[in-house]
Amino acid sequence: MRSKYKTGLLRANLLVAAALVALRAITADAWIDAILLGTMTAWLIVTSVRLPLGHRRLTVTLWQLLPGLLLAALLWAAPERHIAWIWVWAILLMWPQPPWTLLLHGLLAAITWYAQRELLGSEQWWLAGLLLAGLMVFGLSRSRALQAQRFATRHRARLVAGWPLWPRARLERDLDRERRRSTRESAHVELLLLRLPPRKQLPAVGRLRHHLQRFESCYRLDRSTLGVLLISRDAEQGEQRRQRLLDALESSTTARAIPLPCLVSLADERHALARQSPSLWIKESPTHA
């Protein structure tokens, strides 16, 4: 599907907003307005360009804080010229974000609204505050709904578009299917657990996917653990394929191989991997103990 993650419309909206803000920056009378509006334009353009690369995650602290800080600076520096921008706070709250940034944006909105009391007059100031509060509550409810949808989607969809990387919930369903396959086809199926630093997970998946069959997948179990289901004709071929996968990874990776007939508890195997000393541990079936 060409726009599987529905980013096309959002990207277009960001670019339109960037064009409007850029036009406002060009026609600004004060240099401080031009700088702040120009920075806003750059933020919108970069966000729209990087949006399809969702796995790169433009969610570093400064990037999340920048639009709110720029808006607060604009309203604080020249409220008489940019009073209409106060309604943008409601739009900022609609963007999915961590709770602490929602709290910060709410606090900045309250501060900038309070600073307008002399400019608006008592009655208009209170009315603007009530309307802004209502719109912000609506934006917050929208943000919570989007995050709930995103959470549900991540539990059933690929974590990276076009890559065989799935969430843990998918692995728990696939284990039952592959157990039935191994019994029905007398195939050798094993779960390979890999422990590596979080920053190295995506590069590792990028290398692993070239060694997986089209019917095999990789799973992200937590910030430091990946799982791979290897399906082979027999144990000998499974050992060869496992070694090729491990050779493609860095030497610091800790691995644990469990044939599905020997897998009793996925949680127990993950805990054992975290305490494991050797770089590779292969679980043997009881008949070979």
Short mmCIF file of C-alpha atoms in Angstrom, two decimals:
data_model
loop_
_atom_site.label_atom_id
_atom_site.label_comp_id
_atom_site.label_asym_id
_atom_site.label_seq_id
_atom_site.Cartn_x
_atom_site.Cartn_y
_atom_site.Cartn_z
CA MET A 1 0.00 0.00 0.00
CA ARG A 2 1.52 3.26 -1.11
CA SER A 3 0.42 5.42 1.84
CA LYS A 4 0.01 2.71 4.39
CA TYR A 5 0.60 4.89 7.37
CA LYS A 6 -1.61 7.76 6.12
CA THR A 7 1.15 10.35 6.26
CA GLY A 8 0.43 11.96 2.89
CA LEU A 9 -2.40 14.24 4.05
CA LEU A 10 -0.56 15.27 7.22
CA ARG A 11 2.55 16.02 5.21
CA ALA A 12 0.56 18.19 2.80
CA ASN A 13 -1.02 20.09 5.71
CA LEU A 14 2.39 20.75 7.24
CA LEU A 15 3.72 22.09 3.95
CA VAL A 16 0.70 24.36 3.50
CA ALA A 17 1.15 25.66 7.04
CA ALA A 18 4.85 26.20 6.34
CA ALA A 19 4.01 28.25 3.23
CA LEU A 20 1.56 30.45 5.15
CA VAL A 21 3.98 31.01 8.02
CA ALA A 22 6.79 31.77 5.54
CA LEU A 23 4.60 34.39 3.86
CA ARG A 24 3.92 35.94 7.26
CA ALA A 25 7.66 35.95 8.02
CA ILE A 26 8.49 37.69 4.74
CA THR A 27 5.98 40.47 5.43
CA ALA A 28 6.89 40.88 9.11
CA ASP A 29 7.69 44.42 10.23
CA ALA A 30 10.08 43.54 13.06
CA TRP A 31 13.22 41.44 12.77
CA ILE A 32 12.36 39.41 15.87
CA ASP A 33 9.06 38.41 14.25
CA ALA A 34 10.83 37.38 11.06
CA ILE A 35 13.32 35.22 12.99
CA LEU A 36 10.67 33.44 15.06
CA LEU A 37 8.35 32.88 12.10
CA GLY A 38 11.22 31.74 9.91
CA THR A 39 12.23 29.20 12.53
CA MET A 40 8.64 27.97 12.66
CA THR A 41 8.70 27.57 8.89
CA ALA A 42 11.90 25.54 9.06
CA TRP A 43 10.42 23.29 11.78
CA LEU A 44 7.31 22.59 9.71
CA ILE A 45 9.30 21.83 6.55
CA VAL A 46 11.79 19.51 8.25
CA THR A 47 8.99 17.70 10.09
CA SER A 48 7.07 17.17 6.85
CA VAL A 49 10.16 15.90 5.03
CA ARG A 50 11.08 13.45 7.77
CA LEU A 51 7.51 12.34 8.44
CA PRO A 52 7.58 9.30 6.12
CA LEU A 53 10.71 8.10 7.96
CA GLY A 54 8.69 7.44 11.10
CA HIS A 55 11.21 4.95 12.45
CA ARG A 56 13.81 7.71 12.70
CA ARG A 57 11.54 9.35 15.29
CA LEU A 58 11.92 13.09 15.47
CA THR A 59 10.99 12.95 19.12
CA VAL A 60 14.09 14.29 20.81
CA THR A 61 13.38 16.72 23.61
CA LEU A 62 14.38 19.90 21.77
CA TRP A 63 12.34 18.99 18.69
CA GLN A 64 9.20 18.45 20.77
CA LEU A 65 9.72 21.66 22.72
CA LEU A 66 10.60 23.91 19.80
CA PRO A 67 7.10 24.75 18.43
CA GLY A 68 5.70 25.56 21.87
CA LEU A 69 8.71 27.68 22.82
CA LEU A 70 8.56 29.57 19.51
CA LEU A 71 4.84 30.26 19.93
CA ALA A 72 5.32 31.45 23.50
CA ALA A 73 8.18 33.72 22.42
CA LEU A 74 6.08 35.19 19.60
CA LEU A 75 3.15 35.96 21.90
CA TRP A 76 5.38 37.32 24.63
CA ALA A 77 7.57 39.50 22.40
CA ALA A 78 4.81 41.21 20.41
CA PRO A 79 1.31 40.34 21.69
CA GLU A 80 -0.28 43.32 19.97
CA ARG A 81 0.83 42.02 16.55
CA HIS A 82 0.25 38.31 17.07
CA ILE A 83 -2.70 38.00 19.45
CA ALA A 84 -4.51 35.67 17.01
CA TRP A 85 -1.70 33.11 17.40
CA ILE A 86 -2.94 32.30 20.90
CA TRP A 87 -5.46 29.85 19.39
CA VAL A 88 -2.57 27.75 18.01
CA TRP A 89 -2.12 26.29 21.51
CA ALA A 90 -5.20 24.14 20.94
CA ILE A 91 -3.67 22.81 17.70
CA LEU A 92 -0.38 21.98 19.43
CA LEU A 93 -2.22 19.87 21.99
CA MET A 94 -3.73 17.76 19.21
CA TRP A 95 -0.30 16.49 18.17
CA PRO A 96 0.48 13.08 19.82
CA GLN A 97 3.13 13.72 22.48
CA PRO A 98 4.24 12.59 25.93
CA PRO A 99 2.26 13.80 28.97
CA TRP A 100 5.06 16.09 30.15
CA THR A 101 5.01 18.11 26.91
CA LEU A 102 1.22 18.38 27.13
CA LEU A 103 1.61 19.79 30.63
CA LEU A 104 4.31 22.21 29.50
CA HIS A 105 2.24 23.43 26.55
CA GLY A 106 -0.74 23.93 28.85
CA LEU A 107 1.41 25.96 31.24
CA LEU A 108 2.84 28.10 28.43
CA ALA A 109 -0.66 28.69 27.07
CA ALA A 110 -1.84 29.89 30.50
CA ILE A 111 1.16 32.22 30.86
CA THR A 112 0.73 33.77 27.41
CA TRP A 113 -3.03 34.17 27.95
CA TYR A 114 -2.42 35.88 31.30
CA ALA A 115 0.02 38.28 29.63
CA GLN A 116 -2.79 39.56 27.36
CA ARG A 117 -4.99 40.93 30.19
CA GLU A 118 -4.06 44.59 29.61
CA LEU A 119 -4.23 44.31 25.83
CA LEU A 120 -7.69 42.70 25.68
CA GLY A 121 -9.48 44.25 28.61
CA SER A 122 -11.20 42.39 31.41
CA GLU A 123 -14.31 41.01 29.64
CA GLN A 124 -12.60 40.02 26.40
CA TRP A 125 -9.68 38.58 28.33
CA TRP A 126 -11.93 36.26 30.37
CA LEU A 127 -13.93 35.30 27.29
CA ALA A 128 -10.75 34.50 25.36
CA GLY A 129 -9.55 32.40 28.30
CA LEU A 130 -12.76 30.38 28.43
CA LEU A 131 -12.74 29.78 24.67
CA LEU A 132 -9.06 28.84 24.71
CA ALA A 133 -9.60 26.42 27.59
CA GLY A 134 -12.47 24.76 25.75
CA LEU A 135 -10.48 24.40 22.54
CA MET A 136 -7.50 23.03 24.46
CA VAL A 137 -9.69 20.42 26.15
CA PHE A 138 -10.95 19.42 22.70
CA GLY A 139 -7.38 19.25 21.40
CA LEU A 140 -6.29 17.18 24.39
CA SER A 141 -9.14 14.70 23.88
CA ARG A 142 -8.17 14.42 20.23
CA SER A 143 -4.55 13.78 21.18
CA ARG A 144 -5.54 11.02 23.61
CA ALA A 145 -7.71 9.39 20.95
CA LEU A 146 -4.89 9.47 18.38
CA GLN A 147 -2.44 7.97 20.85
CA ALA A 148 -4.89 5.18 21.68
CA GLN A 149 -5.27 4.41 17.96
CA ARG A 150 -1.51 4.50 17.49
CA PHE A 151 -0.99 2.14 20.45
CA ALA A 152 -3.53 -0.32 19.05
CA THR A 153 -2.00 -0.11 15.56
CA ARG A 154 1.53 -0.76 16.80
CA HIS A 155 0.31 -4.01 18.36
CA ARG A 156 -0.80 -5.40 15.02
CA ALA A 157 1.27 -3.62 12.36
CA ARG A 158 4.87 -3.59 11.23
CA LEU A 159 7.05 -1.27 13.29
CA VAL A 160 8.97 -0.17 10.19
CA ALA A 161 7.29 0.07 6.79
CA GLY A 162 8.62 -2.55 4.39
CA TRP A 163 10.70 -4.38 7.02
CA PRO A 164 9.78 -7.73 8.65
CA LEU A 165 9.78 -6.14 12.13
CA TRP A 166 6.73 -6.76 14.31
CA PRO A 167 5.73 -6.03 17.93
CA ARG A 168 5.81 -8.58 20.74
CA ALA A 169 2.06 -9.26 20.54
CA ARG A 170 2.55 -10.58 16.99
CA LEU A 171 5.21 -13.03 18.19
CA GLU A 172 2.91 -14.43 20.86
CA ARG A 173 0.35 -15.24 18.14
CA ASP A 174 2.93 -16.55 15.66
CA LEU A 175 4.42 -19.00 18.18
CA ASP A 176 1.24 -21.09 18.23
CA ARG A 177 1.06 -21.09 14.43
CA GLU A 178 4.69 -22.16 14.02
CA ARG A 179 4.32 -24.91 16.63
CA ARG A 180 1.53 -26.38 14.53
CA ARG A 181 3.68 -25.99 11.40
CA SER A 182 6.64 -27.81 12.96
CA THR A 183 4.38 -30.70 13.96
CA ARG A 184 2.54 -30.86 10.64
CA GLU A 185 5.56 -30.53 8.36
CA SER A 186 8.25 -32.02 10.64
CA ALA A 187 10.18 -28.77 10.25
CA HIS A 188 12.76 -27.39 12.63
CA VAL A 189 11.54 -24.09 14.08
CA GLU A 190 13.49 -22.20 16.69
CA LEU A 191 13.20 -18.85 18.41
CA LEU A 192 16.41 -16.85 18.41
CA LEU A 193 16.49 -14.15 21.10
CA LEU A 194 19.03 -11.34 20.65
CA ARG A 195 20.05 -8.84 23.30
CA LEU A 196 21.77 -5.65 22.11
CA PRO A 197 21.76 -1.89 22.90
CA PRO A 198 18.57 -0.01 21.87
CA ARG A 199 20.44 2.24 19.42
CA LYS A 200 21.69 -0.84 17.54
CA GLN A 201 18.32 -2.55 17.12
CA LEU A 202 17.29 -1.00 13.81
CA PRO A 203 20.73 -1.45 12.18
CA ALA A 204 20.65 -5.08 13.33
CA VAL A 205 17.19 -5.63 11.83
CA GLY A 206 18.43 -4.03 8.62
CA ARG A 207 21.14 -6.67 8.39
CA LEU A 208 19.00 -9.58 9.55
CA ARG A 209 16.24 -9.03 7.02
CA HIS A 210 18.60 -9.93 4.16
CA HIS A 211 19.06 -13.39 5.70
CA LEU A 212 15.39 -14.15 6.42
CA GLN A 213 12.97 -15.99 4.18
CA ARG A 214 9.85 -14.12 3.08
CA PHE A 215 7.75 -16.14 5.57
CA GLU A 216 10.06 -15.39 8.51
CA SER A 217 9.91 -12.35 10.77
CA CYS A 218 11.76 -10.38 13.40
CA TYR A 219 10.08 -9.10 16.56
CA ARG A 220 10.85 -6.26 18.97
CA LEU A 221 10.23 -7.64 22.46
CA ASP A 222 11.52 -4.63 24.41
CA ARG A 223 14.10 -1.84 24.14
CA SER A 224 17.02 -4.28 24.22
CA THR A 225 15.63 -7.59 22.95
CA LEU A 226 14.82 -8.84 19.46
CA GLY A 227 13.29 -12.18 18.55
CA VAL A 228 13.63 -14.10 15.27
CA LEU A 229 11.66 -17.18 14.23
CA LEU A 230 13.85 -19.40 12.05
CA ILE A 231 12.09 -22.12 10.02
CA SER A 232 14.36 -24.79 8.53
CA ARG A 233 14.12 -28.30 7.12
CA ASP A 234 16.06 -29.87 9.99
CA ALA A 235 18.24 -29.00 12.98
CA GLU A 236 21.44 -29.02 10.90
CA GLN A 237 20.14 -26.45 8.45
CA GLY A 238 18.75 -24.45 11.35
CA GLU A 239 22.19 -24.33 12.97
CA GLN A 240 23.79 -23.13 9.73
CA ARG A 241 21.20 -20.39 9.23
CA ARG A 242 21.48 -19.29 12.85
CA GLN A 243 25.23 -18.95 12.51
CA ARG A 244 24.87 -16.83 9.35
CA LEU A 245 22.53 -14.49 11.20
CA LEU A 246 24.89 -14.19 14.15
CA ASP A 247 27.83 -13.55 11.83
CA ALA A 248 25.91 -10.60 10.36
CA LEU A 249 25.61 -9.00 13.82
CA GLU A 250 28.17 -7.34 16.04
CA SER A 251 30.20 -9.52 18.37
CA SER A 252 28.70 -7.82 21.44
CA THR A 253 25.26 -9.35 20.74
CA THR A 254 24.06 -11.95 23.23
CA ALA A 255 21.96 -14.72 21.70
CA ARG A 256 19.74 -17.49 23.02
CA ALA A 257 18.33 -20.21 20.72
CA ILE A 258 15.25 -22.17 21.79
CA PRO A 259 13.63 -24.84 19.59
CA LEU A 260 9.86 -24.36 19.81
CA PRO A 261 9.21 -27.79 21.37
CA CYS A 262 11.48 -26.67 24.24
CA LEU A 263 9.88 -23.25 24.69
CA VAL A 264 7.77 -23.23 27.84
CA SER A 265 7.65 -19.54 28.78
CA LEU A 266 8.72 -16.62 26.61
CA ALA A 267 9.00 -14.38 29.68
CA ASP A 268 11.31 -16.86 31.44
CA GLU A 269 13.56 -17.10 28.38
CA ARG A 270 13.80 -13.30 28.18
CA HIS A 271 14.80 -13.09 31.83
CA ALA A 272 17.35 -15.86 31.31
CA LEU A 273 18.78 -13.97 28.32
CA ALA A 274 19.23 -10.85 30.49
CA ARG A 275 21.30 -12.87 33.01
CA GLN A 276 23.14 -14.96 30.43
CA SER A 277 26.95 -14.93 30.52
CA PRO A 278 28.01 -16.72 27.30
CA SER A 279 27.39 -14.88 24.07
CA LEU A 280 25.39 -17.85 22.69
CA TRP A 281 23.30 -20.36 24.59
CA ILE A 282 21.36 -23.15 22.85
CA LYS A 283 18.57 -24.86 24.71
CA GLU A 284 18.57 -28.62 24.19
CA SER A 285 15.48 -30.78 24.24
CA PRO A 286 15.05 -33.07 27.27
CA THR A 287 15.95 -36.13 25.18
CA HIS A 288 19.42 -34.67 24.55
CA ALA A 289 20.06 -33.44 28.12
#
